[in-house]
Short mmCIF file of C-alpha atoms in Angstrom, two decimals:
data_model
loop_
_atom_site.label_atom_id
_atom_site.label_comp_id
_atom_site.label_asym_id
_atom_site.label_seq_id
_atom_site.Cartn_x
_atom_site.Cartn_y
_atom_site.Cartn_z
CA MET R 11 179.95 7.86 -37.47
CA LYS R 12 180.34 11.56 -35.67
CA GLU R 13 182.89 11.32 -33.30
CA SER R 14 181.29 10.79 -30.08
CA VAL R 15 181.84 8.97 -26.61
CA ILE R 16 179.41 6.86 -24.50
CA ILE R 17 180.40 6.95 -20.86
CA VAL R 18 178.77 3.87 -18.66
CA GLY R 19 178.26 5.19 -15.08
CA GLY R 20 177.32 8.32 -14.11
CA GLY R 21 179.44 8.68 -10.81
CA PRO R 22 182.18 11.14 -10.11
CA VAL R 23 184.76 9.70 -12.79
CA GLY R 24 182.46 9.34 -15.17
CA LEU R 25 180.85 12.72 -14.71
CA LEU R 26 184.64 14.19 -14.65
CA THR R 27 185.27 12.66 -17.97
CA ALA R 28 182.37 13.97 -19.50
CA LEU R 29 182.98 17.49 -18.56
CA GLY R 30 186.56 17.01 -19.21
CA LEU R 31 185.75 15.77 -23.28
CA GLY R 32 182.66 17.93 -23.63
CA GLN R 33 184.75 21.17 -22.79
CA LYS R 34 186.97 20.02 -25.89
CA GLY R 35 183.84 20.19 -28.07
CA ILE R 36 183.34 16.50 -28.04
CA ASP R 37 179.76 14.84 -27.82
CA VAL R 38 179.26 12.68 -25.02
CA THR R 39 176.58 10.65 -23.58
CA VAL R 40 176.51 9.49 -20.11
CA LEU R 41 174.67 6.15 -19.37
CA GLU R 42 173.55 6.13 -15.62
CA ALA R 43 171.41 2.60 -14.53
CA GLU R 44 170.20 4.12 -11.54
CA ASP R 45 166.93 6.82 -11.51
CA LYS R 46 169.31 9.85 -9.86
CA PRO R 47 172.55 10.78 -8.52
CA ASN R 48 173.98 8.69 -5.51
CA ASP R 49 173.55 11.03 -2.62
CA SER R 50 175.62 9.15 -0.37
CA PRO R 51 178.94 11.47 0.88
CA ARG R 52 181.37 8.06 0.27
CA ALA R 53 184.71 9.14 -0.78
CA LEU R 54 185.80 12.57 0.07
CA ALA R 55 189.52 13.43 -0.26
CA TYR R 56 191.23 15.19 -3.17
CA PRO R 57 194.86 16.06 -3.13
CA GLY R 58 196.91 18.54 -5.08
CA PRO R 59 196.87 17.13 -8.70
CA ILE R 60 192.96 16.68 -8.56
CA LEU R 61 192.49 20.10 -7.38
CA GLU R 62 194.45 21.38 -10.48
CA TYR R 63 192.03 18.91 -12.57
CA PHE R 64 189.44 20.42 -10.80
CA ASP R 65 190.54 24.13 -11.51
CA ASN R 66 191.17 23.38 -15.34
CA LEU R 67 187.74 21.96 -15.60
CA GLY R 68 186.30 25.30 -13.64
CA ILE R 69 185.16 23.62 -10.71
CA LEU R 70 187.45 24.08 -7.80
CA GLU R 71 186.32 27.01 -6.25
CA THR R 72 182.71 26.00 -6.34
CA CYS R 73 184.20 22.44 -4.57
CA LYS R 74 186.04 24.49 -2.22
CA SER R 75 183.29 26.18 -1.13
CA LEU R 76 181.18 23.14 -0.43
CA GLY R 77 183.86 21.61 1.53
CA ILE R 78 187.01 21.53 4.17
CA VAL R 79 190.26 22.73 3.01
CA LYS R 80 193.06 20.77 5.05
CA THR R 81 196.35 22.02 5.65
CA ALA R 82 197.47 19.32 8.10
CA VAL R 83 197.27 15.55 8.52
CA ASP R 84 197.15 13.82 11.83
CA TRP R 85 198.65 10.52 13.25
CA LEU R 86 197.20 9.77 16.76
CA VAL R 87 198.54 6.84 18.46
CA HIS R 88 195.79 5.76 20.22
CA ASP R 89 196.70 4.16 23.54
CA THR R 90 199.43 6.99 24.15
CA GLY R 91 196.76 9.93 23.19
CA GLU R 92 200.02 11.18 21.13
CA PHE R 93 199.13 12.97 18.51
CA LEU R 94 201.63 13.20 15.52
CA HIS R 95 201.10 16.81 13.63
CA MET R 96 202.28 16.83 10.05
CA SER R 97 201.35 20.53 8.65
CA MET R 98 201.16 20.88 5.12
CA ASP R 99 203.06 24.70 5.10
CA CYS R 100 205.88 23.20 3.47
CA MET R 101 204.18 22.52 -0.18
CA LYS R 102 203.60 26.22 -0.44
CA GLU R 103 206.98 26.38 -1.54
CA VAL R 104 206.65 23.82 -4.72
CA SER R 105 203.11 23.65 -5.13
CA ASP R 106 200.20 25.75 -6.75
CA TYR R 107 197.85 23.63 -4.82
CA PRO R 108 199.09 23.01 -1.12
CA ILE R 109 196.22 21.97 0.23
CA SER R 110 194.16 19.03 -0.10
CA LEU R 111 189.94 19.05 -0.33
CA HIS R 112 187.35 17.18 1.57
CA VAL R 113 183.82 17.17 -0.25
CA GLY R 114 181.50 14.56 -0.14
CA GLN R 115 181.37 13.08 -3.61
CA ASP R 116 177.72 13.50 -3.88
CA LYS R 117 178.57 16.80 -3.94
CA ILE R 118 181.22 16.78 -6.32
CA ALA R 119 178.88 15.21 -8.61
CA LEU R 120 175.92 17.71 -8.12
CA VAL R 121 178.60 20.76 -9.11
CA VAL R 122 179.74 18.88 -12.52
CA LEU R 123 176.30 18.25 -13.08
CA GLU R 124 175.33 21.99 -12.86
CA LYS R 125 178.52 22.76 -15.42
CA LEU R 126 177.37 19.66 -17.92
CA ALA R 127 173.89 21.78 -18.33
CA ASP R 128 175.82 24.16 -20.24
CA LEU R 129 177.11 22.26 -22.42
CA PRO R 130 174.66 21.27 -25.20
CA ASN R 131 176.96 18.65 -26.66
CA VAL R 132 176.82 16.44 -23.51
CA THR R 133 173.62 14.43 -22.30
CA VAL R 134 173.15 12.40 -18.91
CA ARG R 135 170.43 9.90 -19.13
CA TYR R 136 169.39 8.38 -15.80
CA SER R 137 167.09 4.95 -15.79
CA ALA R 138 169.52 3.91 -18.66
CA ARG R 139 170.85 0.40 -18.00
CA VAL R 140 173.19 -1.21 -20.56
CA LYS R 141 171.82 -4.47 -21.79
CA ASP R 142 174.33 -5.45 -24.15
CA ILE R 143 177.29 -3.66 -26.11
CA ALA R 144 179.05 -4.37 -29.39
CA GLN R 145 181.70 -3.01 -31.25
CA ASP R 146 183.53 -3.06 -34.31
CA GLN R 147 185.84 -0.73 -36.31
CA ALA R 148 183.70 1.77 -37.00
CA GLY R 149 182.32 2.53 -33.13
CA VAL R 150 180.39 0.95 -30.15
CA ARG R 151 176.68 0.23 -29.68
CA VAL R 152 174.95 -0.06 -26.52
CA THR R 153 171.75 -1.71 -26.36
CA LEU R 154 169.63 -0.40 -23.13
CA ASP R 155 167.53 -2.58 -21.16
CA GLY R 156 164.51 -1.44 -18.48
CA ALA R 157 162.33 1.55 -19.37
CA ALA R 158 164.44 2.09 -22.69
CA ASP R 159 164.45 -1.80 -23.62
CA GLY R 160 165.79 -2.29 -27.00
CA GLU R 161 167.21 1.08 -27.44
CA VAL R 162 170.44 1.46 -29.14
CA VAL R 163 173.05 4.30 -28.25
CA GLU R 164 175.72 4.62 -30.91
CA GLY R 165 179.40 6.17 -30.36
CA ARG R 166 182.91 5.96 -31.93
CA TRP R 167 184.25 5.35 -28.67
CA LEU R 168 182.79 4.21 -25.02
CA VAL R 169 184.30 4.59 -21.47
CA GLY R 170 183.35 2.01 -18.72
CA CYS R 171 183.05 4.01 -15.21
CA ASP R 172 180.39 1.89 -14.17
CA GLY R 173 182.02 0.80 -10.72
CA ALA R 174 183.64 -2.22 -8.85
CA SER R 175 181.02 -4.44 -10.52
CA SER R 176 181.19 -3.04 -13.89
CA VAL R 177 178.91 -4.62 -16.94
CA VAL R 178 181.39 -3.22 -19.23
CA ARG R 179 184.31 -5.14 -17.61
CA GLU R 180 182.78 -8.19 -16.85
CA ARG R 181 180.20 -8.98 -19.28
CA VAL R 182 181.86 -7.19 -22.51
CA MET R 183 185.47 -6.86 -22.16
CA GLN R 184 185.98 -9.85 -20.16
CA THR R 185 189.14 -9.05 -19.02
CA ASN R 186 190.23 -10.69 -15.26
CA PHE R 187 190.03 -8.54 -12.20
CA PHE R 188 192.41 -10.74 -9.94
CA GLY R 189 193.69 -9.33 -6.62
CA ILE R 190 192.37 -10.49 -3.21
CA THR R 191 189.71 -9.68 -0.33
CA TRP R 192 190.60 -8.77 2.70
CA PRO R 193 189.28 -11.02 5.78
CA GLU R 194 188.42 -7.90 7.50
CA ARG R 195 185.11 -5.81 7.33
CA PHE R 196 185.28 -1.87 7.08
CA VAL R 197 182.54 -0.26 8.73
CA ALA R 198 181.99 3.63 7.53
CA THR R 199 179.99 5.99 10.03
CA ASN R 200 179.07 9.47 9.47
CA ILE R 201 178.88 10.98 12.77
CA TYR R 202 178.60 14.53 14.66
CA PHE R 203 180.67 14.83 17.18
CA ASP R 204 183.01 17.91 18.18
CA PHE R 205 186.23 16.16 17.40
CA GLU R 206 187.96 19.37 17.36
CA ALA R 207 187.38 20.17 20.93
CA GLU R 208 189.50 16.98 21.42
CA GLY R 209 192.29 18.15 19.40
CA TYR R 210 191.58 16.41 16.00
CA THR R 211 192.29 18.22 12.74
CA ALA R 212 190.47 17.28 9.28
CA THR R 213 192.21 14.49 8.72
CA THR R 214 193.33 11.92 11.71
CA PHE R 215 194.37 8.82 10.88
CA GLN R 216 193.98 6.79 14.70
CA VAL R 217 196.66 3.99 15.13
CA ASP R 218 195.65 0.99 16.92
CA HIS R 219 195.40 -2.68 16.56
CA GLU R 220 192.16 -2.88 18.14
CA HIS R 221 191.12 0.80 17.53
CA GLY R 222 192.38 1.81 14.62
CA ALA R 223 190.30 4.27 12.83
CA VAL R 224 190.18 6.92 10.13
CA ILE R 225 188.75 10.47 11.14
CA VAL R 226 187.81 13.05 8.77
CA LYS R 227 185.73 16.12 8.62
CA ILE R 228 183.18 16.03 5.93
CA ASP R 229 181.52 19.21 5.63
CA PRO R 230 181.06 22.83 7.67
CA GLU R 231 178.19 21.48 9.33
CA GLY R 232 180.31 19.28 11.32
CA LEU R 233 179.62 16.01 10.18
CA TRP R 234 182.46 13.62 10.40
CA ARG R 235 183.55 10.42 8.92
CA CYS R 236 184.93 7.68 11.12
CA THR R 237 185.79 4.21 9.43
CA TYR R 238 186.91 1.33 11.80
CA MET R 239 187.06 -2.39 11.16
CA GLU R 240 185.50 -5.27 12.46
CA SER R 241 185.75 -9.30 12.00
CA GLU R 242 183.96 -10.63 9.01
CA ALA R 243 182.74 -13.45 11.14
CA LEU R 244 180.68 -10.82 13.21
CA PRO R 245 177.10 -10.62 11.58
CA VAL R 246 176.60 -7.94 9.10
CA GLU R 247 172.89 -7.44 9.99
CA THR R 248 173.91 -6.13 13.64
CA VAL R 249 176.72 -3.80 12.42
CA GLY R 250 174.27 -1.29 13.91
CA ASP R 251 173.80 -2.39 17.34
CA ARG R 252 177.46 -2.87 17.83
CA ILE R 253 178.53 0.92 17.15
CA ALA R 254 177.84 2.57 20.57
CA GLU R 255 179.94 0.02 22.30
CA ARG R 256 182.58 0.55 19.53
CA PHE R 257 182.74 3.96 20.16
CA LYS R 258 183.02 3.91 23.82
CA ALA R 259 186.70 2.71 23.28
CA LEU R 260 187.71 4.53 19.95
CA LEU R 261 186.40 8.05 20.51
CA PRO R 262 187.44 10.68 22.81
CA GLY R 263 185.52 12.65 25.55
CA ASP R 264 182.21 11.43 27.30
CA GLY R 265 180.21 9.90 24.05
CA ALA R 266 177.92 12.85 23.18
CA TRP R 267 177.99 11.48 19.44
CA LYS R 268 175.11 11.48 16.82
CA LEU R 269 175.08 8.83 14.00
CA LYS R 270 173.38 9.69 10.86
CA GLN R 271 174.47 6.93 8.80
CA HIS R 272 176.27 4.03 8.86
CA SER R 273 177.71 1.32 6.18
CA PRO R 274 179.71 -2.15 6.25
CA TYR R 275 181.46 -2.90 3.22
CA ARG R 276 184.28 -5.51 2.22
CA MET R 277 187.79 -4.68 0.95
CA HIS R 278 189.67 -5.51 -2.19
CA GLN R 279 192.98 -4.95 -3.85
CA ARG R 280 192.07 -5.57 -7.40
CA CYS R 281 192.89 -4.65 -10.80
CA ALA R 282 191.75 -5.35 -14.41
CA ASP R 283 194.13 -6.85 -16.89
CA THR R 284 194.00 -4.07 -19.21
CA MET R 285 191.76 -0.78 -19.47
CA ARG R 286 191.66 -0.76 -23.19
CA ASP R 287 189.70 -3.43 -25.29
CA GLY R 288 189.87 -1.45 -28.97
CA ARG R 289 187.30 1.32 -28.72
CA ILE R 290 186.20 0.29 -24.99
CA LEU R 291 187.96 2.15 -22.11
CA LEU R 292 187.90 1.73 -18.49
CA ALA R 293 188.55 4.25 -15.49
CA GLY R 294 187.88 4.39 -12.17
CA ASP R 295 186.61 1.36 -9.67
CA ALA R 296 185.70 -0.50 -13.06
CA ALA R 297 189.34 -0.94 -13.58
CA HIS R 298 190.70 -0.94 -10.23
CA ILE R 299 189.53 -1.02 -6.46
CA THR R 300 191.75 -0.59 -2.93
CA ASN R 301 191.02 -0.36 0.61
CA PRO R 302 190.18 3.34 1.48
CA THR R 303 192.96 3.81 3.82
CA GLY R 304 194.50 7.05 2.73
CA GLY R 305 191.88 7.79 0.19
CA LEU R 306 193.46 6.57 -3.01
CA GLY R 307 190.49 4.67 -4.57
CA LEU R 308 188.97 7.74 -5.59
CA THR R 309 192.23 9.37 -6.44
CA SER R 310 193.49 6.89 -8.46
CA GLY R 311 189.89 7.24 -10.45
CA VAL R 312 189.63 11.07 -10.81
CA LEU R 313 193.14 10.80 -12.35
CA ASP R 314 192.15 8.31 -14.34
CA SER R 315 189.46 10.81 -15.81
CA MET R 316 192.38 13.26 -16.09
CA ALA R 317 194.52 11.12 -18.16
CA LEU R 318 191.99 9.74 -20.07
CA VAL R 319 190.20 13.43 -21.33
CA GLU R 320 193.98 13.99 -22.76
CA ALA R 321 194.65 11.23 -24.25
CA LEU R 322 191.22 10.85 -25.82
CA GLY R 323 190.84 14.19 -26.75
CA GLN R 324 193.92 14.39 -28.55
CA VAL R 325 192.95 11.47 -30.63
CA ILE R 326 189.48 12.94 -31.26
CA THR R 327 190.30 16.65 -31.44
CA ASP R 328 193.99 16.18 -32.79
CA GLY R 329 193.88 13.06 -34.67
CA ARG R 330 196.61 11.52 -32.61
CA ASN R 331 197.02 7.49 -32.96
CA SER R 332 194.83 5.75 -31.16
CA ALA R 333 198.04 3.99 -29.71
CA ILE R 334 198.10 6.71 -27.04
CA LEU R 335 195.25 4.96 -25.66
CA THR R 336 197.29 1.61 -25.13
CA GLU R 337 199.30 3.75 -23.37
CA TYR R 338 196.96 5.02 -20.54
CA SER R 339 195.97 1.86 -19.93
CA ASP R 340 199.44 0.58 -19.43
CA ASP R 341 200.30 3.43 -17.58
CA ARG R 342 197.32 3.65 -14.95
CA ARG R 343 197.45 -0.04 -14.50
CA ARG R 344 201.36 0.44 -13.55
CA LYS R 345 200.59 3.65 -11.46
CA PHE R 346 197.82 1.35 -9.49
CA LEU R 347 199.78 -1.80 -9.02
CA GLU R 348 202.95 -0.39 -8.23
CA ILE R 349 201.89 2.59 -6.55
CA ALA R 350 198.65 3.18 -5.25
CA SER R 351 197.29 -0.12 -4.24
CA PRO R 352 201.29 -0.91 -2.15
CA ARG R 353 200.82 2.47 -0.49
CA ALA R 354 197.09 1.89 0.38
CA SER R 355 197.50 -1.68 2.07
CA GLU R 356 200.44 -0.25 3.94
CA ASN R 357 198.23 2.60 5.58
CA LYS R 358 196.05 -0.30 6.40
CA LYS R 359 198.64 -2.21 8.11
CA ILE R 360 199.87 1.13 9.67
CA VAL R 361 196.43 2.31 11.27
CA TYR R 362 194.55 -0.75 11.86
CA HIS R 363 197.11 -3.62 12.42
CA MET R 364 200.11 -1.90 14.44
CA ALA R 365 200.41 -3.16 17.75
CA PRO R 366 202.65 -1.64 21.10
CA GLY R 367 205.83 -2.70 20.56
CA GLN R 368 209.60 -2.21 18.55
CA GLN R 369 208.12 -1.55 15.37
CA ARG R 370 205.30 0.76 16.44
CA ASP R 371 208.08 2.55 18.79
CA GLU R 372 210.72 2.81 15.72
CA TRP R 373 207.59 4.51 13.29
CA VAL R 374 206.54 6.88 16.18
CA ASP R 375 209.89 8.15 16.58
CA TYR R 376 210.62 8.20 12.45
CA MET R 377 206.96 10.56 12.27
CA ARG R 378 207.97 12.66 15.43
CA SER R 379 211.27 13.68 13.32
CA ALA R 380 209.25 13.68 9.82
CA ALA R 381 206.93 16.45 11.85
CA GLN R 382 209.71 18.54 12.07
CA SER R 383 211.49 18.07 8.58
CA PRO R 384 210.46 20.38 5.59
CA ASP R 385 211.75 18.01 3.41
CA ILE R 386 210.36 15.15 4.42
CA LEU R 387 207.17 16.53 4.71
CA ARG R 388 207.06 17.78 1.16
CA GLN R 389 208.13 14.03 0.06
CA MET R 390 204.85 12.73 2.11
CA PHE R 391 202.52 15.36 0.44
CA SER R 392 204.11 14.93 -2.85
CA PHE R 393 203.03 11.62 -2.88
CA SER R 394 200.27 11.63 -5.21
CA GLU R 395 202.15 13.64 -7.97
CA GLN R 396 203.27 9.90 -8.75
CA LEU R 397 199.88 8.61 -9.60
CA VAL R 398 199.59 11.32 -12.31
CA THR R 399 199.60 10.34 -15.84
CA ARG R 400 200.35 13.24 -18.04
CA PHE R 401 200.24 13.20 -22.30
#
């Protein structure tokens, strides 16, 4: 059987992995259950290490042209109105990518698809729902459902990038996905509102135990993401009816906002027991999920892709021992469980649960000092480097 890779899932992690492997000359088939690319912006923040990956893949400049280049992060203490401004200028001395980028993951997917069109060794198939997967020492066989019912796709390796409800993880690997589900509900809204006129930068974490929110600019046309939290006890069917009342207290100014779309969802901290089972591997939300405060979900997933492209590429093109794929699994799990997930949980606590009092006062004092210290700021903005796995 020819060395080839099947990727289940055509989201950003799956497509980026296909591009990375395809550029190494490896035959790749992407199987996506839906009939077209997902057109929701969803996650949208990409720190320096991911920009390096995009640059290596040849898509960075196109992505930058479609999004917002971020050079600072603000923390807003909601009830006092104090902005704690954290400039990224200090990163120019230590990084080739001293910025972050905001681009909806739907746009990233389209950029990657356009790039994949130039690679005859990569095929992306939509309406290709997986029915069954079997593996042996020689390779992997995927049986399709739906319109292609009974068709079999064969490859030497398979990567499951099929999201939190992964068929690959649940039905094939049958590995545990232990963790917690947070008791609250998140509500992500995409709105048009002139936040910049109110002093907001492209990323503002609004700190308040009642009106906490993450507010980020999505695109140059003035679309913003405002994500807040509400009680899970409230009926999910009427989330939209409550938005106007929430925004009265949550947003500044005269309330001249326009809602484009909203989406309620539950939050989790979960990780698969393993990201490798023989010739089958996991990446992205199929392997681990986190609450989105700080953007560490997609960041972790894209960095999975970067690591897997390197590890699997070495196995296929350089003849390296496949034990490196177990190293991939172990290190990506460790970085999620010990670094990404705890930081996301801490971010959630600060933004959505910090009430006025001594603890908040001490945090504000620290952040005021940090804003004036290039050394502390460099530590803050270099955090994502801790999530990188290199081979």
